Amino acid sequence: MSVQFDQLVLGHIVSACREIPNGYVAVSGGKVARVGAVEVDMPAAAAVHDFSGSYIFPAAIDAQVHSRSQAGQEDFIWSTHSAAAGGVGTIVDMPYDAGRLICSAERFELKKTEAQAQARVDFALYGTVHPAEGAARIAEIAKAGAIGFKFSTFGTDPERFPRIPPHMMHECMSEVAKTGLVAGVHNEDDETVKALIETFKQRGETGYRAHSQSRPIYAENLAVNQIYELGADTGCRAHVVHCSNRRGYEICNAYRRQGFDATIEACLHYLILSEEDDVSRLGGRAKVNPPIRGRAEREGLWQHLAAGSVTVVSTDHVSWSLDRKNHDDIFANASGATGLALLLPLMVDGALRRGVPLTRIAQVLAYNPARLFNIQHQKGALEIGRDADLAVVRKAPYVYDAKRGGYNFVDWSPYDGLTIDYQVSATMVRGEWVFSDGKVLAQPGFGRFVCPL
């Protein structure tokens, strides 16, 4: 007699190691119970969801989300709304909240409680440190369930996005190493960038090109080297959180070959947009740090992804109000853009256009992030015993319009006007459909806090 499962999801299964063109995922008790090929073994289930002709991916884990960068904007109620629509089952939120740097266990617990009441998909939280305290609170934040610790080699604001100087970061990484957690670091050399910004301002050069020219690739890679060298000396798992250039991945590979636990992250905008085609027309709406580079760098990143050099891909999602993004002076604009609602569709679209195996997409969006954050016991794969988190992606070409879609808190996107061949038709988290047929179904409070093993 066939085993009776709660649900059976049929379609083209894509995992980190294989594809099953005519496959199924069996779900029971909110967990993956079996994965197989229909022609070999078709089990019985109380409910069958037939997505034949569509891809079934493990739901993405977005390793970098800023739900609270601007006070009064999206918060978790909207960031996780976007996530559900984009095939993302878990978001990892950054500790740089407007008005509240998450640099103590007390603040961490408060954010966790507030997010739990709002989240529609599962969530995890980074912690950080205040430069006046250094490593003093790392142990208590780790004990509270932090997914990792975020630092920056560049300082935007001492109370919201502070620079942690090398000697202090060494101390912090030494403490993080004791926890086994990852240290994710923003990678731009503070002295170089600030000097160049001042130079361009004095010249009166404030157009879109001044942004990338004042934050050059060499400034980014000076920081990349610093991050990995500090990790090598302290034994800390050093992770570069957004690399925009090819050489940065080569530096990471060099440290890996030397035996160090070095990892590196690409962002969606670096893989999809270019300075020539997009920043030139979008101006401040495409301002991110480090900057979006030219077409050659973009295609070089895809080559690194295909070769397995990219650990994870994230969105670095943030919903700035348009008045913070539409200044003629590029330096007056806030940095960052939305992306959660498009993470999986754009990655699938980009991979298939370039002949990159879809297994790589499952790796960088789910399998690898779960291992980076020590949550592979629960997340990141369509494997028996893992949470039944999956996303259904179908081919259905359309021109993206954030306002018409309504999945984001703001009604603009740097991806507006792009023709995208694929879209998410359904997302499941822990065996429950959180998005289907164009509608977010999950209510605030459904999402659960995820912490490392």
XYZ file of C-alpha atoms in Angstrom:
453
model
C 0.000 0.000 0.000
C 1.340 3.436 -0.923
C 2.296 5.855 1.817
C -0.300 8.562 2.348
C 1.284 12.007 2.448
C -0.365 15.321 3.259
C 0.521 16.938 -0.064
C 2.199 16.118 -3.333
C 3.728 18.875 -5.465
C 4.398 17.855 -9.075
C 6.736 19.550 -11.516
C 10.314 19.893 -12.756
C 12.320 19.574 -9.547
C 15.517 21.627 -9.312
C 17.849 20.941 -6.404
C 21.441 21.900 -5.699
C 22.756 18.664 -7.161
C 20.231 17.420 -9.734
C 17.081 18.032 -11.755
C 14.091 15.708 -11.997
C 12.079 16.834 -15.068
C 8.951 14.884 -14.087
C 9.254 14.796 -10.338
C 7.427 15.293 -7.093
C 7.929 16.601 -3.582
C 5.875 14.827 -0.927
C 5.058 16.877 2.167
C 3.874 15.745 5.593
C 3.693 17.705 8.826
C 5.223 20.748 7.141
C 8.382 18.802 6.225
C 9.723 17.267 3.041
C 8.865 13.575 3.303
C 10.048 12.259 -0.069
C 11.408 13.504 -3.414
C 11.336 11.383 -6.530
C 10.424 10.809 -10.159
C 6.770 10.292 -11.049
C 7.500 7.505 -13.526
C 9.401 5.550 -10.860
C 7.192 6.054 -7.832
C 3.982 8.067 -7.624
C 2.874 8.074 -3.967
C -0.600 8.881 -2.742
C -1.441 12.114 -0.981
C -4.435 13.872 0.503
C -3.855 16.840 -1.827
C -2.053 16.921 -5.171
C -0.777 20.170 -6.701
C 0.096 19.649 -10.351
C 2.601 22.183 -11.668
C 3.729 20.130 -14.650
C 5.722 22.341 -16.997
C 6.917 24.546 -14.135
C 10.125 24.465 -12.107
C 9.992 23.542 -8.420
C 12.891 25.150 -6.513
C 13.710 25.138 -2.830
C 12.401 28.482 -1.590
C 15.154 31.088 -1.594
C 16.945 32.342 1.505
C 17.688 36.022 0.963
C 20.933 36.598 2.850
C 20.685 40.393 2.955
C 17.511 42.385 3.627
C 17.079 45.831 5.218
C 13.469 45.937 6.450
C 13.933 49.005 8.664
C 16.466 51.303 7.006
C 13.947 54.137 6.686
C 11.616 54.834 9.600
C 7.940 54.642 8.699
C 8.522 52.564 5.573
C 8.000 48.858 4.893
C 9.083 47.058 8.097
C 8.711 43.240 8.197
C 5.029 43.334 7.303
C 5.973 44.459 3.783
C 9.464 43.035 3.302
C 8.093 39.545 3.937
C 5.100 40.310 1.691
C 7.586 40.968 -1.126
C 9.536 37.850 -0.167
C 6.525 35.565 -0.474
C 5.797 36.940 -3.957
C 9.426 36.428 -5.012
C 9.786 32.789 -3.982
C 11.735 33.650 -0.829
C 10.888 31.528 2.214
C 13.383 33.052 4.665
C 14.878 36.533 4.909
C 18.033 37.405 6.824
C 17.633 40.944 8.121
C 20.474 43.390 8.657
C 21.095 45.085 12.045
C 21.134 48.690 10.795
C 17.627 49.812 11.733
C 16.803 53.518 11.569
C 17.055 54.840 15.116
C 18.146 51.530 16.634
C 21.454 49.815 15.928
C 21.036 46.137 16.874
C 24.124 45.995 19.084
C 22.860 44.406 22.323
C 20.854 41.369 23.357
C 18.087 43.647 24.617
C 17.692 45.354 21.255
C 18.011 42.035 19.442
C 15.213 40.474 21.513
C 12.975 43.503 20.955
C 13.473 43.329 17.201
C 12.829 39.584 17.221
C 9.544 40.088 19.084
C 8.408 42.892 16.794
C 9.347 40.983 13.648
C 7.561 37.852 14.859
C 4.288 39.781 15.021
C 4.682 41.040 11.437
C 6.515 38.445 9.370
C 4.679 36.488 6.669
C 7.662 34.217 5.884
C 10.446 32.963 8.145
C 13.207 35.327 9.226
C 16.644 35.416 10.817
C 18.539 38.369 12.262
C 22.108 39.613 12.137
C 23.597 41.386 15.140
C 26.352 44.020 15.140
C 28.486 46.086 17.508
C 28.681 49.734 18.483
C 32.169 51.187 17.923
C 32.151 52.574 21.474
C 31.752 49.039 22.870
C 33.648 46.872 20.413
C 33.295 43.140 21.031
C 31.815 43.412 24.520
C 28.291 42.256 23.612
C 29.007 39.684 20.903
C 28.523 36.693 23.212
C 25.146 37.888 24.513
C 23.836 38.635 21.024
C 24.958 35.217 19.798
C 23.164 33.605 22.738
C 19.979 35.470 21.771
C 19.989 33.642 18.419
C 21.843 35.889 15.960
C 22.415 34.299 12.554
C 25.780 36.073 12.325
C 27.447 39.442 12.865
C 27.579 42.319 10.394
C 30.415 44.830 10.300
C 31.491 47.519 7.860
C 34.869 48.775 6.695
C 33.050 51.963 5.600
C 31.163 54.362 7.858
C 27.941 55.981 6.705
C 26.668 57.052 10.130
C 28.246 56.343 13.552
C 24.919 55.403 15.116
C 23.223 53.573 12.229
C 25.943 52.246 9.891
C 29.281 52.680 11.677
C 32.765 51.874 10.444
C 34.583 49.277 12.520
C 38.323 49.979 12.186
C 40.705 47.070 11.516
C 42.063 46.726 15.057
C 38.544 46.615 16.493
C 37.293 44.274 13.778
C 40.136 41.911 14.657
C 38.900 41.884 18.244
C 35.315 41.358 17.099
C 36.198 38.565 14.683
C 38.160 36.837 17.439
C 34.999 36.798 19.557
C 32.748 35.779 16.644
C 35.095 32.860 15.927
C 34.300 31.471 19.386
C 30.599 31.287 18.458
C 31.108 29.505 15.129
C 28.951 32.138 13.426
C 29.787 34.049 10.273
C 31.105 37.615 10.174
C 29.600 39.398 7.169
C 31.391 42.616 6.248
C 30.580 45.568 3.985
C 33.579 45.915 1.694
C 34.691 49.463 0.828
C 37.839 51.238 1.989
C 36.669 54.168 4.122
C 39.605 56.527 3.607
C 39.742 56.082 -0.167
C 36.026 56.505 -0.785
C 35.577 59.537 1.442
C 38.559 61.308 -0.089
C 37.309 60.648 -3.616
C 33.758 61.764 -2.818
C 35.110 65.045 -1.499
C 37.238 65.478 -4.633
C 34.255 64.980 -6.951
C 32.083 67.334 -4.899
C 34.730 70.055 -5.041
C 34.881 69.661 -8.814
C 31.109 69.941 -9.017
C 30.889 66.498 -10.599
C 27.717 64.995 -9.114
C 26.188 63.024 -11.991
C 25.633 59.276 -11.950
C 29.193 58.448 -13.083
C 30.628 60.211 -10.042
C 29.186 57.525 -7.797
C 31.092 54.612 -9.323
C 34.201 56.709 -9.911
C 34.314 57.749 -6.256
C 33.893 54.125 -5.150
C 36.306 52.378 -7.561
C 36.955 48.669 -7.777
C 40.343 49.003 -6.124
C 38.725 50.605 -3.045
C 36.337 47.689 -2.865
C 39.092 45.102 -3.141
C 41.343 46.797 -0.594
C 38.534 46.093 1.866
C 38.004 42.557 0.544
C 41.622 41.716 1.286
C 41.390 43.271 4.742
C 38.305 41.226 5.583
C 39.813 37.900 4.554
C 43.159 38.617 6.201
C 41.437 39.415 9.502
C 39.441 36.198 9.155
C 42.612 34.238 8.431
C 44.375 35.610 11.508
C 41.447 35.139 13.913
C 40.016 31.867 12.598
C 36.702 33.616 11.962
C 34.437 32.669 9.055
C 34.898 35.818 6.950
C 32.143 36.672 4.486
C 32.128 39.560 1.990
C 28.498 40.621 1.756
C 28.394 42.210 -1.708
C 31.097 42.031 -4.338
C 30.495 43.900 -7.589
C 33.656 42.961 -9.496
C 35.359 39.893 -10.942
C 38.663 40.297 -9.155
C 36.973 40.219 -5.747
C 35.873 36.631 -6.402
C 39.380 35.723 -7.492
C 40.714 37.076 -4.188
C 38.169 34.952 -2.329
C 39.213 31.875 -4.302
C 42.845 32.505 -3.382
C 42.039 32.448 0.332
C 39.951 29.314 -0.140
C 42.865 27.590 -1.829
C 44.977 28.476 1.196
C 42.494 26.620 3.399
C 40.595 29.534 4.929
C 36.812 29.644 5.349
C 36.276 32.557 2.959
C 32.856 33.139 1.393
C 31.477 35.818 -0.903
C 28.105 37.214 -1.912
C 26.816 38.734 -5.131
C 23.734 40.927 -5.224
C 20.889 40.695 -7.700
C 21.501 44.166 -9.119
C 25.126 43.368 -10.017
C 23.951 40.358 -12.040
C 21.041 42.055 -13.806
C 21.862 45.760 -14.264
C 24.819 47.644 -15.734
C 26.105 51.179 -15.483
C 25.860 51.810 -19.240
C 22.347 50.442 -19.721
C 20.614 51.150 -16.432
C 22.393 53.513 -14.032
C 22.733 56.015 -16.872
C 18.927 56.254 -17.161
C 17.906 55.557 -13.561
C 20.348 57.823 -11.752
C 19.729 57.746 -7.989
C 17.211 54.924 -8.264
C 20.089 52.621 -9.200
C 22.487 53.916 -6.541
C 23.834 51.066 -4.415
C 27.067 50.523 -2.487
C 29.386 49.226 -3.865
C 28.154 50.620 -7.189
C 26.673 48.746 -10.118
C 29.534 48.263 -12.594
C 29.692 47.955 -16.376
C 28.470 45.139 -18.605
C 31.865 43.396 -18.621
C 31.887 43.098 -14.837
C 28.285 41.899 -14.840
C 29.021 39.099 -17.272
C 32.184 38.266 -15.366
C 30.090 37.711 -12.249
C 27.864 35.285 -14.143
C 30.977 33.410 -15.213
C 32.082 33.180 -11.596
C 28.608 31.982 -10.622
C 28.683 29.278 -13.291
C 32.117 28.179 -12.063
C 30.950 27.922 -8.454
C 32.935 30.895 -7.142
C 29.853 32.757 -5.851
C 28.738 31.503 -2.439
C 25.333 33.178 -2.283
C 23.227 35.749 -4.127
C 21.088 38.206 -2.184
C 19.025 41.300 -2.942
C 20.332 43.831 -0.381
C 16.661 44.846 -0.485
C 15.520 48.171 0.953
C 12.433 50.259 0.203
C 13.520 53.886 0.151
C 10.804 56.443 -0.542
C 11.272 57.990 -3.977
C 12.155 61.400 -2.537
C 15.314 59.753 -1.136
C 16.300 58.444 -4.601
C 15.498 61.107 -7.210
C 18.039 63.884 -6.595
C 20.081 65.151 -9.534
C 23.082 65.185 -7.193
C 23.990 61.481 -6.970
C 25.616 61.995 -3.575
C 22.344 63.266 -2.081
C 20.566 59.973 -2.756
C 20.199 57.065 -0.352
C 21.849 53.797 -1.326
C 19.883 50.629 -2.030
C 16.828 49.360 -3.873
C 14.098 46.736 -3.786
C 14.553 43.213 -5.129
C 12.801 40.644 -2.945
C 9.787 40.237 -5.202
C 12.058 39.414 -8.162
C 14.958 37.419 -6.705
C 14.100 33.978 -8.011
C 12.485 35.011 -11.350
C 15.399 37.237 -12.364
C 17.996 34.644 -11.366
C 16.241 31.905 -13.319
C 15.799 34.252 -16.285
C 19.444 35.321 -16.236
C 20.753 31.784 -15.868
C 18.725 30.319 -18.715
C 19.670 33.169 -21.059
C 23.352 32.407 -20.421
C 23.208 28.614 -20.299
C 24.029 28.472 -16.575
C 22.669 25.260 -14.976
C 19.639 25.847 -12.783
C 21.272 23.717 -10.100
C 23.633 26.657 -9.581
C 20.624 28.863 -8.823
C 19.398 26.396 -6.203
C 22.886 26.420 -4.718
C 23.394 30.180 -4.425
C 19.819 30.985 -3.356
C 19.089 28.145 -0.934
C 21.628 25.369 -0.352
C 24.672 27.573 0.254
C 22.917 30.265 2.349
C 21.585 27.555 4.687
C 25.129 26.317 5.254
C 26.582 29.802 5.536
C 24.210 30.544 8.416
C 24.212 27.067 10.035
C 20.513 26.459 9.391
C 20.943 23.530 6.976
C 19.246 21.233 9.511
C 16.020 23.095 8.732
C 16.305 25.132 5.537
C 17.816 25.290 2.086
C 17.046 22.003 0.361
C 14.252 19.748 -0.873
C 15.532 16.912 1.314
C 13.757 14.588 3.714
C 13.262 16.203 7.112
C 13.842 19.789 5.967
C 11.088 22.391 6.109
C 8.816 22.117 3.085
C 9.863 25.486 1.671
C 9.527 25.617 -2.096
C 8.807 27.954 -4.964
C 7.067 27.242 -8.259
C 8.477 29.149 -11.259
C 6.810 29.137 -14.661
C 7.618 30.671 -18.020
C 5.273 33.591 -18.592
C 7.011 36.616 -20.177
C 5.966 40.062 -18.978
C 7.253 43.606 -18.602
C 7.875 44.351 -14.947
C 5.978 47.222 -13.322
C 6.369 47.445 -9.537
C 3.390 49.752 -9.140
C 1.047 47.429 -11.039
C 2.330 44.348 -9.229
C 1.767 45.848 -5.789
C 4.092 43.432 -3.989
C 6.455 46.081 -2.577
C 5.855 48.861 -0.086
C 7.090 51.390 -2.644
C 5.727 51.605 -6.174
C 9.058 51.990 -7.980
C 11.872 49.586 -8.798
C 15.196 49.753 -10.682
C 13.862 46.739 -12.609
C 10.779 48.581 -13.929
C 10.487 48.130 -17.685
C 12.558 44.939 -17.873
C 11.112 42.057 -19.870
C 11.278 38.970 -17.650
C 10.521 35.518 -19.027
C 9.807 33.788 -15.705
C 7.654 34.468 -12.687
C 6.793 32.829 -9.384
C 3.333 31.279 -9.428
C 3.383 29.839 -5.887
C 5.527 29.807 -2.737
C 5.295 27.338 0.146
C 6.789 27.765 3.633
C 6.686 24.876 6.108
C 4.022 23.126 4.044
C 1.712 26.155 3.806
C 1.105 28.146 0.639
C 2.108 31.736 1.376
C 1.713 32.963 -2.213
C -0.452 31.680 -5.065
C -2.053 32.997 -8.245
C -0.699 36.501 -7.771
C -1.809 36.880 -4.159
C 0.133 36.824 -0.898
C -1.823 34.453 1.342
C 0.261 34.453 4.521
C -0.896 36.707 7.321
C 1.403 38.733 9.578
C 2.680 36.483 12.361
C 2.894 33.326 10.248
C 6.655 33.664 9.843
C 8.943 32.098 12.442
C 12.299 33.141 13.827
C 15.126 30.962 12.551
C 18.377 30.595 14.476
C 21.574 28.592 13.906
C 21.928 24.978 14.985
